[in-house]
PDB file of C-alpha atoms in Angstrom:
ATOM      1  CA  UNK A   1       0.000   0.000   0.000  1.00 66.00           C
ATOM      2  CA  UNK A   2       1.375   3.269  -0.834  1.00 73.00           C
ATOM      3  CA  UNK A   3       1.304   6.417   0.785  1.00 81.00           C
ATOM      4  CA  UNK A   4       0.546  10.201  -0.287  1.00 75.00           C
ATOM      5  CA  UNK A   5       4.306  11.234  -0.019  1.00 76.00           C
ATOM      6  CA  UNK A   6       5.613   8.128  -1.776  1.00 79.00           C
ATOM      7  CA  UNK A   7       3.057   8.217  -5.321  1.00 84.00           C
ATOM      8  CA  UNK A   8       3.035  12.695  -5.157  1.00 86.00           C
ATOM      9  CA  UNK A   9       6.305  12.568  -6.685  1.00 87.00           C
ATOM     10  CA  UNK A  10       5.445  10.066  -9.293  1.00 86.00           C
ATOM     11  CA  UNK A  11       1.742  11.888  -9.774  1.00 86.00           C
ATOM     12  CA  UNK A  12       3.888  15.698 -10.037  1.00 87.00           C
ATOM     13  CA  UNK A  13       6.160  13.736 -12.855  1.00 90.00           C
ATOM     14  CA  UNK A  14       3.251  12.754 -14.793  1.00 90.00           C
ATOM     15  CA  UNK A  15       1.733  15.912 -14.597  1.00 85.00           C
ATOM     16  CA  UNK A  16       4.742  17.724 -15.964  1.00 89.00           C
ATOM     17  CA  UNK A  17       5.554  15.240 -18.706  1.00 91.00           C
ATOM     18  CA  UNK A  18       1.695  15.970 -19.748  1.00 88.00           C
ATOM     19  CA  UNK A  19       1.736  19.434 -19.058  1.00 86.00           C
ATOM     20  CA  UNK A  20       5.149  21.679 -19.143  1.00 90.00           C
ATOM     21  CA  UNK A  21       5.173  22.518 -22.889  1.00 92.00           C
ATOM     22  CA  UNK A  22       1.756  23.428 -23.184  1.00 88.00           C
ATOM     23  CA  UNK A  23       2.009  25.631 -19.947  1.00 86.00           C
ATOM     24  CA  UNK A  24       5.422  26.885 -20.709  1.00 92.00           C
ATOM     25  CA  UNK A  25       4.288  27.220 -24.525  1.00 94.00           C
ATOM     26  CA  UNK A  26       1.448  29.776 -23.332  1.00 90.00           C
ATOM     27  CA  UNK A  27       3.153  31.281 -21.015  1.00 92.00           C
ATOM     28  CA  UNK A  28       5.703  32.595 -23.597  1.00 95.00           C
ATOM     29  CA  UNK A  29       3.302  33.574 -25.568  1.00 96.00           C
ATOM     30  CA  UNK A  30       1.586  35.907 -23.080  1.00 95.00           C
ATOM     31  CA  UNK A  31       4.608  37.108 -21.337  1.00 96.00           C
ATOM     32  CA  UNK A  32       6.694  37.959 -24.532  1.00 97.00           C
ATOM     33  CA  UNK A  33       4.035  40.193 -26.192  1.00 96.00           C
ATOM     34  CA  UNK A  34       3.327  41.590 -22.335  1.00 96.00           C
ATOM     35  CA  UNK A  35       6.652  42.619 -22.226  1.00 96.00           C
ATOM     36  CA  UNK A  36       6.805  44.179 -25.289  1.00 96.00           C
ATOM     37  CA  UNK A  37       4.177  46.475 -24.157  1.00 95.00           C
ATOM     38  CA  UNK A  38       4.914  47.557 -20.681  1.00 96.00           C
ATOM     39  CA  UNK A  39       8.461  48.329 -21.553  1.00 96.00           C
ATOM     40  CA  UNK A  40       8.037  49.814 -25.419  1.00 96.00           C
ATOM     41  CA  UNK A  41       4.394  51.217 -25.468  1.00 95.00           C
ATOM     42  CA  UNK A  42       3.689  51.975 -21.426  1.00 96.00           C
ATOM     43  CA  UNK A  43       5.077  55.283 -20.392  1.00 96.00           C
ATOM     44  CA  UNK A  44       7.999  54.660 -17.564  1.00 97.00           C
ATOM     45  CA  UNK A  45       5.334  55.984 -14.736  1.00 97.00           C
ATOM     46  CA  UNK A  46       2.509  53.095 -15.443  1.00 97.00           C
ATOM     47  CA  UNK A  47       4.644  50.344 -15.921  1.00 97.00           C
ATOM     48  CA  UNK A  48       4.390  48.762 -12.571  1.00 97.00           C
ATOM     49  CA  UNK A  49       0.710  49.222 -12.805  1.00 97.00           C
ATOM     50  CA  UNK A  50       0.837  48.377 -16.219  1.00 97.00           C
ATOM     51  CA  UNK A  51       2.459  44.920 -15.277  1.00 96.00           C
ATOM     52  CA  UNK A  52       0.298  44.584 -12.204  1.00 97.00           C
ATOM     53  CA  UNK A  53      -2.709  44.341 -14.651  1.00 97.00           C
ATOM     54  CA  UNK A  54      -1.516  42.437 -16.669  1.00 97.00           C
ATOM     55  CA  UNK A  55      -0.485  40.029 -14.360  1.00 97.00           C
ATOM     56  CA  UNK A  56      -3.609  39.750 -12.801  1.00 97.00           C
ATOM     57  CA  UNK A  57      -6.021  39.431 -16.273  1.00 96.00           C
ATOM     58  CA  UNK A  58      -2.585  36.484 -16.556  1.00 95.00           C
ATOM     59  CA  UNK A  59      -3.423  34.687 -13.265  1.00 95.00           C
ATOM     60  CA  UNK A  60      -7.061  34.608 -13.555  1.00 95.00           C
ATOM     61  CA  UNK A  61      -6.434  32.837 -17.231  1.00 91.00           C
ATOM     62  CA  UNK A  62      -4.239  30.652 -15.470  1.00 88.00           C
ATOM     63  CA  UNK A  63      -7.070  29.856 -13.099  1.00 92.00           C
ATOM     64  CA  UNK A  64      -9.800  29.058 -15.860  1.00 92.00           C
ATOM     65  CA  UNK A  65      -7.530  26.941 -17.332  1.00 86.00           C
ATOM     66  CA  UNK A  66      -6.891  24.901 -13.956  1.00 86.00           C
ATOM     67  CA  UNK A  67     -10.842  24.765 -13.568  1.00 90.00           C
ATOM     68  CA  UNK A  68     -11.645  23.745 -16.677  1.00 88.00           C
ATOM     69  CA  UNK A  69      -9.145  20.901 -16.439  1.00 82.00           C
ATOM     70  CA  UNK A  70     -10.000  19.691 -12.673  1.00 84.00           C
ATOM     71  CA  UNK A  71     -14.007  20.144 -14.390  1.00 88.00           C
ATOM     72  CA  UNK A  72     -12.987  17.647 -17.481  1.00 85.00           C
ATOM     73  CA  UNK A  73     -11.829  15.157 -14.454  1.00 83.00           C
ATOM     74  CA  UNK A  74     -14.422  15.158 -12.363  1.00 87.00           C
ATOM     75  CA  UNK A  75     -16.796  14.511 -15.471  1.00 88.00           C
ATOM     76  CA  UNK A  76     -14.083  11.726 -16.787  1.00 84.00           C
ATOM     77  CA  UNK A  77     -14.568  10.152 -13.236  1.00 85.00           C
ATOM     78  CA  UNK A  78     -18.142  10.383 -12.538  1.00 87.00           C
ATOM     79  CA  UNK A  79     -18.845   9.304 -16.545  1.00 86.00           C
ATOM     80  CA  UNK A  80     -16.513   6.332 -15.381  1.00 83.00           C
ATOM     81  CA  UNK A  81     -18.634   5.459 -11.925  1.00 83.00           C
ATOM     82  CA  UNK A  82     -21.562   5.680 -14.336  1.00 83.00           C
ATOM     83  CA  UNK A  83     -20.330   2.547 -16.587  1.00 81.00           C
ATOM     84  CA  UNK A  84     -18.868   0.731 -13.149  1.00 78.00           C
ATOM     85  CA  UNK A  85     -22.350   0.638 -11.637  1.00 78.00           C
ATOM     86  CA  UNK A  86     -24.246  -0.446 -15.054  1.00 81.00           C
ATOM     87  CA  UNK A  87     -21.815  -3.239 -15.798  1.00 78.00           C
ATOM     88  CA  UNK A  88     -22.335  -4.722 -11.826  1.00 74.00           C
ATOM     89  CA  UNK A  89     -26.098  -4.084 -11.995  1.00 66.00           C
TER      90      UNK A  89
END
């Protein structure tokens, strides 16, 4: 029988072998273009504020993302709870 701190690691390597380049691949392509315009387009005075927003429209994405994932999951197990109790019944 194994316990929570002995199958995390192996459950935090699967996630990132399943996950990294997507995340990192988005997170390029938000960060790059933010960049671009808090330190070519935003005058020097609302950068920080600049960033700030951006960051937080960034995080909230970043949270929709996580939902919608943990949402497909949940449906993936109760859709597979569904078929367990038909095929015993």
């Amino acid at each position: 029988d194994e316990t929570w701190w002995q199958s995390a690691p192996r459950a935090a390597r699967k996630r990132l072998k399943e996950e990294w380049f997507t995340l990192y691949a988005a997170d390029a392509a938000w960060w790059i273009p933010a960049d671009v315009i808090v330190y070519g387009v935003a005058p020097v005075q609302f950068r920080v504020g600049t960033y700030a927003a951006i960051n937080v429209v960034y995080t909230a994405l970043l949270s929709l993302w996580a939902e919608k994932k943990l949402l497909k999951e949940l449906a993936l197990a109760k859709a597979l709870s569904r078929e367990e109790e038909t095929s015993t019944s």
